PDB file of C-alpha atoms in Angstrom:
ATOM      1  CA  MET X   1      22.483-170.437  84.616  1.00 82.00           C
ATOM      2  CA  ALA X   2      21.177-173.461  86.519  1.00 85.00           C
ATOM      3  CA  ALA X   3      24.158-173.363  88.906  1.00 86.00           C
ATOM      4  CA  TYR X   4      23.569-169.641  89.386  1.00 88.00           C
ATOM      5  CA  TYR X   5      20.014-170.281  90.569  1.00 89.00           C
ATOM      6  CA  TRP X   6      21.238-173.075  92.832  1.00 90.00           C
ATOM      7  CA  ASN X   7      23.582-170.540  94.427  1.00 90.00           C
ATOM      8  CA  LYS X   8      20.656-168.122  94.857  1.00 92.00           C
ATOM      9  CA  ALA X   9      18.636-170.872  96.520  1.00 91.00           C
ATOM     10  CA  LEU X  10      21.585-171.625  98.825  1.00 92.00           C
ATOM     11  CA  ALA X  11      21.773-167.955  99.770  1.00 94.00           C
ATOM     12  CA  GLY X  12      18.073-167.872 100.569  1.00 94.00           C
ATOM     13  CA  ALA X  13      18.348-171.026 102.658  1.00 94.00           C
ATOM     14  CA  MET X  14      21.259-169.586 104.635  1.00 95.00           C
ATOM     15  CA  LEU X  15      19.538-166.293 105.474  1.00 95.00           C
ATOM     16  CA  PRO X  16      17.380-167.548 108.386  1.00 96.00           C
ATOM     17  CA  ALA X  17      20.466-168.696 110.314  1.00 97.00           C
ATOM     18  CA  LEU X  18      22.325-165.454 109.571  1.00 97.00           C
ATOM     19  CA  GLN X  19      19.322-163.402 110.644  1.00 97.00           C
ATOM     20  CA  CYS X  20      18.945-165.442 113.817  1.00 97.00           C
ATOM     21  CA  LEU X  21      22.626-164.931 114.650  1.00 98.00           C
ATOM     22  CA  GLU X  22      22.402-161.178 114.058  1.00 98.00           C
ATOM     23  CA  VAL X  23      19.264-160.700 116.154  1.00 98.00           C
ATOM     24  CA  THR X  24      20.643-162.882 118.949  1.00 98.00           C
ATOM     25  CA  LEU X  25      23.896-160.892 119.011  1.00 98.00           C
ATOM     26  CA  ARG X  26      22.275-157.466 119.102  1.00 98.00           C
ATOM     27  CA  ASN X  27      19.767-158.547 121.756  1.00 97.00           C
ATOM     28  CA  ALA X  28      22.535-160.065 123.879  1.00 98.00           C
ATOM     29  CA  ILE X  29      24.658-156.908 123.746  1.00 98.00           C
ATOM     30  CA  ASP X  30      21.673-154.634 124.406  1.00 97.00           C
ATOM     31  CA  LYS X  31      20.588-156.683 127.414  1.00 97.00           C
ATOM     32  CA  ALA X  32      24.138-157.010 128.762  1.00 97.00           C
ATOM     33  CA  VAL X  33      24.840-153.267 128.661  1.00 97.00           C
ATOM     34  CA  GLN X  34      21.704-152.536 130.668  1.00 95.00           C
ATOM     35  CA  SER X  35      21.694-155.506 133.052  1.00 93.00           C
ATOM     36  CA  GLY X  36      25.406-155.703 133.766  1.00 84.00           C
ATOM     37  CA  PRO X  37      26.557-152.091 133.418  1.00 77.00           C
ATOM     38  CA  VAL X  38      30.186-151.451 132.545  1.00 90.00           C
ATOM     39  CA  PRO X  39      31.821-150.302 135.820  1.00 89.00           C
ATOM     40  CA  GLY X  40      34.049-147.632 134.286  1.00 93.00           C
ATOM     41  CA  ALA X  41      31.383-146.115 132.031  1.00 95.00           C
ATOM     42  CA  THR X  42      29.945-143.822 134.704  1.00 94.00           C
ATOM     43  CA  GLY X  43      30.260-140.222 133.599  1.00 94.00           C
ATOM     44  CA  LEU X  44      31.477-141.247 130.131  1.00 96.00           C
ATOM     45  CA  TRP X  45      28.477-142.847 128.451  1.00 97.00           C
ATOM     46  CA  LEU X  46      25.020-144.014 129.468  1.00 96.00           C
ATOM     47  CA  THR X  47      24.331-147.669 130.236  1.00 96.00           C
ATOM     48  CA  ASP X  48      20.542-147.422 130.228  1.00 96.00           C
ATOM     49  CA  HIS X  49      18.306-147.944 127.171  1.00 95.00           C
ATOM     50  CA  ASN X  50      19.895-144.882 125.522  1.00 97.00           C
ATOM     51  CA  TRP X  51      23.337-146.471 125.381  1.00 97.00           C
ATOM     52  CA  ILE X  52      22.984-146.985 121.618  1.00 98.00           C
ATOM     53  CA  PHE X  53      23.212-143.208 121.169  1.00 97.00           C
ATOM     54  CA  SER X  54      25.636-142.498 123.995  1.00 97.00           C
ATOM     55  CA  LEU X  55      28.376-145.091 123.392  1.00 98.00           C
ATOM     56  CA  PRO X  56      29.057-144.217 119.715  1.00 97.00           C
ATOM     57  CA  ARG X  57      29.114-140.529 120.663  1.00 97.00           C
ATOM     58  CA  TYR X  58      31.650-141.236 123.399  1.00 97.00           C
ATOM     59  CA  MET X  59      33.773-143.229 120.954  1.00 97.00           C
ATOM     60  CA  GLY X  60      33.681-140.286 118.566  1.00 97.00           C
ATOM     61  CA  LYS X  61      34.928-137.915 121.259  1.00 96.00           C
ATOM     62  CA  LYS X  62      37.602-140.444 122.159  1.00 95.00           C
ATOM     63  CA  ALA X  63      38.733-140.757 118.534  1.00 96.00           C
ATOM     64  CA  TYR X  64      38.805-136.978 118.013  1.00 96.00           C
ATOM     65  CA  PRO X  65      39.804-135.469 121.376  1.00 95.00           C
ATOM     66  CA  LYS X  66      40.764-132.074 119.954  1.00 96.00           C
ATOM     67  CA  LEU X  67      37.875-129.612 119.911  1.00 94.00           C
ATOM     68  CA  ARG X  68      38.739-128.140 116.527  1.00 94.00           C
ATOM     69  CA  ARG X  69      38.971-131.575 114.933  1.00 95.00           C
ATOM     70  CA  ARG X  70      35.795-132.976 116.426  1.00 95.00           C
ATOM     71  CA  TYR X  71      33.492-129.999 115.912  1.00 96.00           C
ATOM     72  CA  LYS X  72      32.777-127.461 113.223  1.00 96.00           C
ATOM     73  CA  MET X  73      34.232-124.145 114.330  1.00 96.00           C
ATOM     74  CA  ALA X  74      32.610-120.799 113.622  1.00 95.00           C
ATOM     75  CA  LYS X  75      34.385-118.643 111.054  1.00 93.00           C
ATOM     76  CA  LYS X  76      32.358-115.450 111.378  1.00 93.00           C
ATOM     77  CA  PRO X  77      31.023-113.562 114.394  1.00 91.00           C
ATOM     78  CA  ALA X  78      27.524-113.894 112.957  1.00 93.00           C
ATOM     79  CA  ASP X  79      27.693-117.697 113.045  1.00 94.00           C
ATOM     80  CA  ARG X  80      25.633-119.320 115.774  1.00 95.00           C
ATOM     81  CA  GLN X  81      28.254-120.523 118.234  1.00 94.00           C
ATOM     82  CA  ASP X  82      28.980-121.293 121.857  1.00 94.00           C
ATOM     83  CA  ALA X  83      31.549-119.694 124.154  1.00 93.00           C
ATOM     84  CA  GLN X  84      34.329-121.868 122.709  1.00 95.00           C
ATOM     85  CA  GLY X  85      33.565-120.918 119.120  1.00 95.00           C
ATOM     86  CA  VAL X  86      31.892-124.204 118.178  1.00 95.00           C
ATOM     87  CA  MET X  87      29.039-123.803 115.706  1.00 96.00           C
ATOM     88  CA  LEU X  88      25.572-124.722 116.947  1.00 96.00           C
ATOM     89  CA  ASP X  89      22.637-126.158 115.030  1.00 94.00           C
ATOM     90  CA  GLN X  90      19.075-124.844 115.180  1.00 92.00           C
ATOM     91  CA  TYR X  91      18.509-126.749 118.418  1.00 91.00           C
ATOM     92  CA  GLY X  92      21.587-125.342 120.129  1.00 93.00           C
ATOM     93  CA  HIS X  93      23.638-128.533 119.764  1.00 93.00           C
ATOM     94  CA  ARG X  94      27.246-128.540 118.698  1.00 95.00           C
ATOM     95  CA  ILE X  95      27.747-129.438 115.035  1.00 95.00           C
ATOM     96  CA  ILE X  96      30.037-132.448 114.777  1.00 95.00           C
ATOM     97  CA  ALA X  97      32.565-132.338 111.940  1.00 95.00           C
ATOM     98  CA  CYS X  98      34.290-135.713 112.371  1.00 96.00           C
ATOM     99  CA  LYS X  99      32.469-138.867 113.423  1.00 96.00           C
ATOM    100  CA  VAL X 100      33.430-142.495 113.824  1.00 97.00           C
ATOM    101  CA  ARG X 101      31.640-144.950 111.555  1.00 97.00           C
ATOM    102  CA  GLU X 102      29.354-146.207 114.316  1.00 98.00           C
ATOM    103  CA  GLU X 103      28.022-142.674 114.903  1.00 97.00           C
ATOM    104  CA  THR X 104      27.251-142.331 111.209  1.00 97.00           C
ATOM    105  CA  LEU X 105      25.431-145.673 111.128  1.00 97.00           C
ATOM    106  CA  VAL X 106      23.288-144.656 114.105  1.00 98.00           C
ATOM    107  CA  ASP X 107      22.508-141.344 112.375  1.00 97.00           C
ATOM    108  CA  GLN X 108      21.481-143.204 109.227  1.00 97.00           C
ATOM    109  CA  ALA X 109      19.199-145.496 111.225  1.00 97.00           C
ATOM    110  CA  ARG X 110      17.591-142.462 112.876  1.00 97.00           C
ATOM    111  CA  ASP X 111      17.104-140.726 109.527  1.00 97.00           C
ATOM    112  CA  LEU X 112      15.398-143.802 108.084  1.00 97.00           C
ATOM    113  CA  ILE X 113      13.024-143.998 111.052  1.00 97.00           C
ATOM    114  CA  VAL X 114      12.090-140.341 110.588  1.00 97.00           C
ATOM    115  CA  ALA X 115      11.630-140.846 106.834  1.00 97.00           C
ATOM    116  CA  GLU X 116       9.157-143.633 107.606  1.00 97.00           C
ATOM    117  CA  GLY X 117       7.160-141.252 109.794  1.00 97.00           C
ATOM    118  CA  LYS X 118       7.943-143.124 112.999  1.00 97.00           C
ATOM    119  CA  THR X 119       9.134-141.946 116.399  1.00 97.00           C
ATOM    120  CA  ILE X 120      12.819-142.491 117.122  1.00 97.00           C
ATOM    121  CA  THR X 121      13.296-145.004 119.938  1.00 97.00           C
ATOM    122  CA  PRO X 122      16.377-146.964 121.047  1.00 97.00           C
ATOM    123  CA  ALA X 123      14.678-150.237 120.077  1.00 97.00           C
ATOM    124  CA  ARG X 124      13.949-149.015 116.541  1.00 97.00           C
ATOM    125  CA  VAL X 125      17.496-147.753 116.090  1.00 98.00           C
ATOM    126  CA  ILE X 126      18.934-151.040 117.355  1.00 98.00           C
ATOM    127  CA  SER X 127      16.783-153.058 114.958  1.00 96.00           C
ATOM    128  CA  GLY X 128      17.803-150.777 112.091  1.00 96.00           C
ATOM    129  CA  LEU X 129      21.548-151.241 112.503  1.00 97.00           C
ATOM    130  CA  SER X 130      23.502-153.600 110.278  1.00 95.00           C
ATOM    131  CA  PHE X 131      25.365-156.786 111.140  1.00 96.00           C
ATOM    132  CA  GLY X 132      28.556-154.868 110.381  1.00 95.00           C
ATOM    133  CA  PHE X 133      27.741-152.413 113.167  1.00 97.00           C
ATOM    134  CA  TRP X 134      27.348-155.184 115.730  1.00 98.00           C
ATOM    135  CA  THR X 135      30.506-157.006 114.694  1.00 97.00           C
ATOM    136  CA  THR X 136      32.379-153.697 114.966  1.00 97.00           C
ATOM    137  CA  LEU X 137      31.287-153.543 118.605  1.00 98.00           C
ATOM    138  CA  LEU X 138      33.117-156.851 119.100  1.00 98.00           C
ATOM    139  CA  SER X 139      36.431-155.373 117.942  1.00 97.00           C
ATOM    140  CA  THR X 140      39.414-154.439 120.113  1.00 96.00           C
ATOM    141  CA  LYS X 141      38.326-150.831 119.669  1.00 96.00           C
ATOM    142  CA  TYR X 142      35.674-151.544 122.304  1.00 97.00           C
ATOM    143  CA  GLU X 143      38.052-153.312 124.671  1.00 96.00           C
ATOM    144  CA  ASP X 144      39.498-151.655 127.767  1.00 94.00           C
ATOM    145  CA  VAL X 145      41.202-153.925 130.280  1.00 89.00           C
ATOM    146  CA  ASN X 146      42.549-151.164 132.511  1.00 90.00           C
ATOM    147  CA  SER X 147      39.769-148.655 133.233  1.00 88.00           C
ATOM    148  CA  LYS X 148      36.957-151.071 132.336  1.00 91.00           C
ATOM    149  CA  SER X 149      35.082-148.285 130.588  1.00 95.00           C
ATOM    150  CA  LEU X 150      34.155-150.200 127.425  1.00 96.00           C
ATOM    151  CA  LEU X 151      32.327-153.408 126.497  1.00 97.00           C
ATOM    152  CA  TRP X 152      35.097-155.975 126.692  1.00 96.00           C
ATOM    153  CA  PRO X 153      36.116-157.927 128.659  1.00 93.00           C
ATOM    154  CA  ASN X 154      33.496-156.601 131.085  1.00 94.00           C
ATOM    155  CA  LEU X 155      30.475-158.050 129.269  1.00 96.00           C
ATOM    156  CA  GLU X 156      32.082-161.113 127.678  1.00 96.00           C
ATOM    157  CA  ALA X 157      30.629-163.628 130.133  1.00 95.00           C
ATOM    158  CA  ILE X 158      27.195-161.988 129.926  1.00 96.00           C
ATOM    159  CA  VAL X 159      26.970-161.800 126.129  1.00 97.00           C
ATOM    160  CA  PHE X 160      28.637-165.171 125.477  1.00 98.00           C
ATOM    161  CA  PRO X 161      27.872-167.259 128.583  1.00 97.00           C
ATOM    162  CA  HIS X 162      27.994-170.553 126.681  1.00 98.00           C
ATOM    163  CA  ALA X 163      31.087-170.042 124.538  1.00 97.00           C
ATOM    164  CA  PRO X 164      33.293-173.172 124.452  1.00 96.00           C
ATOM    165  CA  PRO X 165      35.938-173.499 127.178  1.00 95.00           C
ATOM    166  CA  GLY X 166      39.065-171.594 126.220  1.00 94.00           C
ATOM    167  CA  CYS X 167      37.207-169.524 123.630  1.00 96.00           C
ATOM    168  CA  GLY X 168      38.015-165.899 124.440  1.00 95.00           C
ATOM    169  CA  MET X 169      37.227-162.622 122.724  1.00 96.00           C
ATOM    170  CA  PRO X 170      39.972-163.038 120.073  1.00 96.00           C
ATOM    171  CA  ASP X 171      38.371-166.341 119.016  1.00 96.00           C
ATOM    172  CA  ILE X 172      34.877-164.856 119.116  1.00 97.00           C
ATOM    173  CA  ARG X 173      35.984-161.902 116.973  1.00 96.00           C
ATOM    174  CA  GLU X 174      37.557-164.214 114.421  1.00 94.00           C
ATOM    175  CA  ALA X 175      34.427-166.371 114.260  1.00 96.00           C
ATOM    176  CA  PHE X 176      32.171-163.378 113.657  1.00 97.00           C
ATOM    177  CA  HIS X 177      34.634-161.925 111.152  1.00 94.00           C
ATOM    178  CA  ARG X 178      34.362-165.083 109.062  1.00 92.00           C
ATOM    179  CA  VAL X 179      30.578-165.001 109.233  1.00 95.00           C
ATOM    180  CA  ARG X 180      30.530-161.348 108.199  1.00 95.00           C
ATOM    181  CA  ALA X 181      32.783-162.133 105.228  1.00 92.00           C
ATOM    182  CA  LEU X 182      30.435-164.938 104.180  1.00 92.00           C
ATOM    183  CA  ARG X 183      27.406-162.684 104.642  1.00 94.00           C
ATOM    184  CA  ASN X 184      29.036-160.029 102.457  1.00 92.00           C
ATOM    185  CA  ARG X 185      29.589-162.611  99.731  1.00 90.00           C
ATOM    186  CA  LEU X 186      25.923-163.527  99.964  1.00 91.00           C
ATOM    187  CA  SER X 187      24.834-159.877  99.768  1.00 90.00           C
ATOM    188  CA  HIS X 188      27.082-159.238  96.763  1.00 88.00           C
ATOM    189  CA  HIS X 189      25.667-162.241  94.871  1.00 87.00           C
ATOM    190  CA  GLU X 190      28.976-164.099  94.870  1.00 87.00           C
ATOM    191  CA  ALA X 191      29.262-167.880  94.635  1.00 85.00           C
ATOM    192  CA  LEU X 192      28.859-169.028  98.247  1.00 86.00           C
ATOM    193  CA  TRP X 193      30.234-172.469  97.495  1.00 84.00           C
ATOM    194  CA  LYS X 194      33.572-171.239  96.163  1.00 83.00           C
ATOM    195  CA  PHE X 195      36.311-171.410  98.773  1.00 79.00           C
ATOM    196  CA  HIS X 196      40.065-170.989  98.947  1.00 76.00           C
ATOM    197  CA  TYR X 197      42.484-172.692 101.272  1.00 74.00           C
ATOM    198  CA  ASP X 198      43.894-170.497 104.022  1.00 75.00           C
ATOM    199  CA  ASP X 199      47.445-169.267 103.784  1.00 73.00           C
ATOM    200  CA  PRO X 200      49.215-170.942 106.751  1.00 79.00           C
ATOM    201  CA  ALA X 201      51.386-167.859 107.215  1.00 77.00           C
ATOM    202  CA  THR X 202      48.559-165.327 107.478  1.00 72.00           C
ATOM    203  CA  GLY X 203      45.482-167.425 108.243  1.00 69.00           C
ATOM    204  CA  LEU X 204      43.680-165.551 105.458  1.00 66.00           C
ATOM    205  CA  PRO X 205      42.210-167.075 102.271  1.00 71.00           C
ATOM    206  CA  ASP X 206      44.812-167.710  99.591  1.00 65.00           C
ATOM    207  CA  TYR X 207      42.997-166.686  96.405  1.00 69.00           C
ATOM    208  CA  GLY X 208      45.589-168.471  94.313  1.00 74.00           C
ATOM    209  CA  ASN X 209      44.736-171.799  95.929  1.00 79.00           C
ATOM    210  CA  PRO X 210      41.047-172.614  95.319  1.00 80.00           C
ATOM    211  CA  VAL X 211      39.157-175.619  96.644  1.00 80.00           C
ATOM    212  CA  TYR X 212      38.035-177.887  93.806  1.00 81.00           C
ATOM    213  CA  GLY X 213      35.108-180.297  93.687  1.00 83.00           C
ATOM    214  CA  ALA X 214      31.416-179.949  94.507  1.00 87.00           C
ATOM    215  CA  GLN X 215      31.605-182.325  97.473  1.00 89.00           C
ATOM    216  CA  ALA X 216      34.544-180.508  99.067  1.00 89.00           C
ATOM    217  CA  SER X 217      32.956-177.101  98.504  1.00 89.00           C
ATOM    218  CA  CYS X 218      29.625-178.189  99.969  1.00 91.00           C
ATOM    219  CA  SER X 219      31.383-179.685 102.989  1.00 91.00           C
ATOM    220  CA  LEU X 220      33.185-176.403 103.676  1.00 90.00           C
ATOM    221  CA  LEU X 221      30.007-174.364 103.320  1.00 92.00           C
ATOM    222  CA  ARG X 222      28.198-176.764 105.658  1.00 93.00           C
ATOM    223  CA  LYS X 223      30.989-176.280 108.194  1.00 93.00           C
ATOM    224  CA  HIS X 224      30.487-172.511 108.043  1.00 93.00           C
ATOM    225  CA  TYR X 225      26.750-172.990 108.487  1.00 96.00           C
ATOM    226  CA  ASP X 226      27.259-175.331 111.453  1.00 96.00           C
ATOM    227  CA  ASP X 227      29.508-172.691 113.021  1.00 96.00           C
ATOM    228  CA  ILE X 228      26.718-170.115 112.705  1.00 97.00           C
ATOM    229  CA  ILE X 229      24.291-172.411 114.516  1.00 98.00           C
ATOM    230  CA  GLU X 230      26.836-173.070 117.273  1.00 98.00           C
ATOM    231  CA  MET X 231      27.529-169.344 117.678  1.00 98.00           C
ATOM    232  CA  ILE X 232      23.836-168.712 118.278  1.00 98.00           C
ATOM    233  CA  GLY X 233      24.120-171.224 121.116  1.00 98.00           C
ATOM    234  CA  TRP X 234      27.086-169.356 122.610  1.00 98.00           C
ATOM    235  CA  MET X 235      24.659-166.557 123.433  1.00 98.00           C
ATOM    236  CA  SER X 236      21.339-168.359 123.802  1.00 98.00           C
ATOM    237  CA  PRO X 237      20.939-172.157 123.832  1.00 98.00           C
ATOM    238  CA  ASP X 238      17.170-171.619 123.881  1.00 97.00           C
ATOM    239  CA  ARG X 239      17.314-169.586 120.684  1.00 97.00           C
ATOM    240  CA  LYS X 240      19.425-172.265 119.028  1.00 97.00           C
ATOM    241  CA  ALA X 241      17.060-175.021 120.160  1.00 97.00           C
ATOM    242  CA  ASN X 242      14.048-173.060 118.932  1.00 96.00           C
ATOM    243  CA  PHE X 243      15.662-172.544 115.528  1.00 96.00           C
ATOM    244  CA  LEU X 244      16.407-176.243 115.140  1.00 95.00           C
ATOM    245  CA  SER X 245      13.032-177.351 116.512  1.00 92.00           C
ATOM    246  CA  HIS X 246      11.344-175.598 113.591  1.00 89.00           C
ATOM    247  CA  SER X 247      13.618-177.422 111.118  1.00 86.00           C
ATOM    248  CA  ALA X 248      14.903-174.064 109.891  1.00 89.00           C
ATOM    249  CA  ASN X 249      18.197-175.727 108.947  1.00 91.00           C
ATOM    250  CA  LEU X 250      16.936-178.647 106.862  1.00 88.00           C
ATOM    251  CA  ARG X 251      16.411-176.762 103.609  1.00 88.00           C
ATOM    252  CA  PHE X 252      19.993-175.529 103.663  1.00 92.00           C
ATOM    253  CA  TYR X 253      21.383-179.010 104.326  1.00 92.00           C
ATOM    254  CA  ALA X 254      19.315-180.460 101.481  1.00 89.00           C
ATOM    255  CA  LEU X 255      20.502-177.833  99.008  1.00 90.00           C
ATOM    256  CA  CYS X 256      24.122-177.782 100.175  1.00 91.00           C
ATOM    257  CA  SER X 257      24.957-181.177  98.717  1.00 90.00           C
ATOM    258  CA  VAL X 258      25.880-182.747  95.413  1.00 89.00           C
ATOM    259  CA  ASP X 259      22.275-183.891  95.002  1.00 88.00           C
ATOM    260  CA  GLY X 260      21.126-180.368  95.833  1.00 87.00           C
ATOM    261  CA  LEU X 261      23.319-179.060  93.024  1.00 88.00           C
ATOM    262  CA  ASN X 262      22.172-181.798  90.667  1.00 86.00           C
ATOM    263  CA  SER X 263      18.525-180.992  91.382  1.00 84.00           C
ATOM    264  CA  TYR X 264      19.214-177.770  89.478  1.00 85.00           C
ATOM    265  CA  ILE X 265      21.807-178.681  86.858  1.00 85.00           C
ATOM    266  CA  ALA X 266      21.279-182.405  86.203  1.00 85.00           C
ATOM    267  CA  PRO X 267      18.240-184.006  87.937  1.00 81.00           C
ATOM    268  CA  GLU X 268      18.886-187.289  86.136  1.00 82.00           C
ATOM    269  CA  LYS X 269      22.042-187.765  88.248  1.00 85.00           C
ATOM    270  CA  ILE X 270      20.058-188.066  91.478  1.00 78.00           C
ATOM    271  CA  LYS X 271      20.059-191.781  92.291  1.00 79.00           C
ATOM    272  CA  ALA X 272      17.053-191.896  94.608  1.00 69.00           C
ATOM    273  CA  GLN X 273      13.892-191.812  92.530  1.00 69.00           C
ATOM    274  CA  ILE X 274      10.265-192.905  92.490  1.00 65.00           C
ATOM    275  CA  LYS X 275       8.787-194.068  89.224  1.00 67.00           C
ATOM    276  CA  VAL X 276       5.206-193.135  88.497  1.00 63.00           C
ATOM    277  CA  SER X 277       3.191-196.121  87.306  1.00 65.00           C
ATOM    278  CA  ARG X 278      -0.423-197.096  86.989  1.00 59.00           C
ATOM    279  CA  GLY X 279      -2.131-197.524  90.296  1.00 59.00           C
ATOM    280  CA  GLY X 280       0.211-195.146  92.071  1.00 68.00           C
ATOM    281  CA  LYS X 281      -2.606-192.948  93.354  1.00 74.00           C
ATOM    282  CA  GLY X 282      -0.559-191.328  96.105  1.00 75.00           C
ATOM    283  CA  ILE X 283       2.250-190.304  93.784  1.00 77.00           C
ATOM    284  CA  SER X 284      -0.198-189.146  91.123  1.00 78.00           C
ATOM    285  CA  ARG X 285      -1.953-186.934  93.646  1.00 77.00           C
ATOM    286  CA  LEU X 286       1.389-185.567  94.816  1.00 76.00           C
ATOM    287  CA  ILE X 287       2.310-184.592  91.267  1.00 77.00           C
ATOM    288  CA  ARG X 288      -1.075-182.947  90.677  1.00 78.00           C
ATOM    289  CA  VAL X 289      -0.626-180.799  93.793  1.00 76.00           C
ATOM    290  CA  LEU X 290       2.916-179.815  92.847  1.00 74.00           C
ATOM    291  CA  GLU X 291       1.798-178.905  89.338  1.00 76.00           C
ATOM    292  CA  LYS X 292      -0.542-176.344  90.917  1.00 75.00           C
ATOM    293  CA  ASN X 293       2.320-174.839  92.967  1.00 72.00           C
ATOM    294  CA  GLU X 294       0.611-175.876  96.179  1.00 74.00           C
ATOM    295  CA  PHE X 295       1.841-177.680  99.279  1.00 73.00           C
ATOM    296  CA  ILE X 296       1.014-181.221 100.328  1.00 74.00           C
ATOM    297  CA  ARG X 297       1.496-182.944 103.676  1.00 77.00           C
ATOM    298  CA  ILE X 298       2.872-186.490 103.903  1.00 76.00           C
ATOM    299  CA  VAL X 299       1.259-188.291 106.852  1.00 77.00           C
ATOM    300  CA  LYS X 300       2.115-191.572 108.559  1.00 79.00           C
ATOM    301  CA  GLU X 301      -0.118-192.941 111.310  1.00 81.00           C
ATOM    302  CA  GLY X 302      -1.687-189.534 111.806  1.00 79.00           C
ATOM    303  CA  GLN X 303       1.662-187.757 112.197  1.00 79.00           C
ATOM    304  CA  THR X 304       3.123-185.292 109.711  1.00 74.00           C
ATOM    305  CA  VAL X 305       6.321-186.687 108.230  1.00 69.00           C
ATOM    306  CA  LEU X 306       7.061-183.714 105.994  1.00 70.00           C
ATOM    307  CA  THR X 307       5.483-181.081 103.790  1.00 71.00           C
ATOM    308  CA  ILE X 308       6.383-180.734 100.123  1.00 71.00           C
ATOM    309  CA  GLY X 309       5.964-177.848  97.715  1.00 67.00           C
ATOM    310  CA  THR X 310       7.311-177.038  94.261  1.00 64.00           C
ATOM    311  CA  ASP X 311      10.833-175.818  94.885  1.00 61.00           C
ATOM    312  CA  ASN X 312      13.116-176.684  92.023  1.00 51.00           C
ATOM    313  CA  SER X 313      14.655-175.114  88.959  1.00 42.00           C
ATOM    314  CA  THR X 314      13.203-177.862  86.767  1.00 43.00           C
ATOM    315  CA  GLN X 315       9.573-177.296  85.877  1.00 45.00           C
ATOM    316  CA  ILE X 316       7.246-180.280  86.151  1.00 41.00           C
ATOM    317  CA  GLN X 317       6.061-181.243  82.685  1.00 44.00           C
TER     318      GLN X 317
END
């Protein structure tokens, strides 16, 4: 069970970076659509603040071009319907029968806002959409090289202005796909530190070829985490710098190590230690504070070196 709680702590430590990446991505796309409108979108979908409603609806019409497939058709003369026989709701809007997933996710976000007694706004809908929604917008489904009516490649340089040289949309999609897979493992309470070598033929994880060893597993997970931080910088170097300036990454790095694992399963294996002896007033005070589940600040020459609080699976006796 100790390793299980270490994995839970790892998941918690990884969340701030994942959340920062998600918020940075959605803000970058939202700003890009409105500030650098897609040239071929005119007459197809809106590129103002209402784009979050308009683009998924356009994609739904594009996916289901036939009227009878897209909309619910009236079966009886008494049914409320328009001139083409499409059923209408109480507000006079056509009732959609088949939607793409993005439309459904937007509808769910709207429903949740209403259930909370709030007014539906584009900003609230955007903040209520999942990471999966935003990574779907990165897919080839939203790419149109010819008519330039969709997001990519039109907005690539605006959304990802600091992507590494030679890193195009295929590379960006793959990077976000890997992050989404890792995030799903976190959400489903799987072991984050368990990895499998990629199959050289497919580039996908080979589940018959696991990575063994705590050090190797931690190194791979750290690499994934480092990638997340770098991807934030692809969109906003300032956001990346702000994240790091608040030391939001240090807890993850401390936990994602052999010593981090040992702090939960075998504290006696951690080599670095401080022995409490008579006269050790500073250490004694530190222990008293930790026993009360409070925080203490370590100061050197008037400057804060670090803050410490009880954060371990082993209770202080």
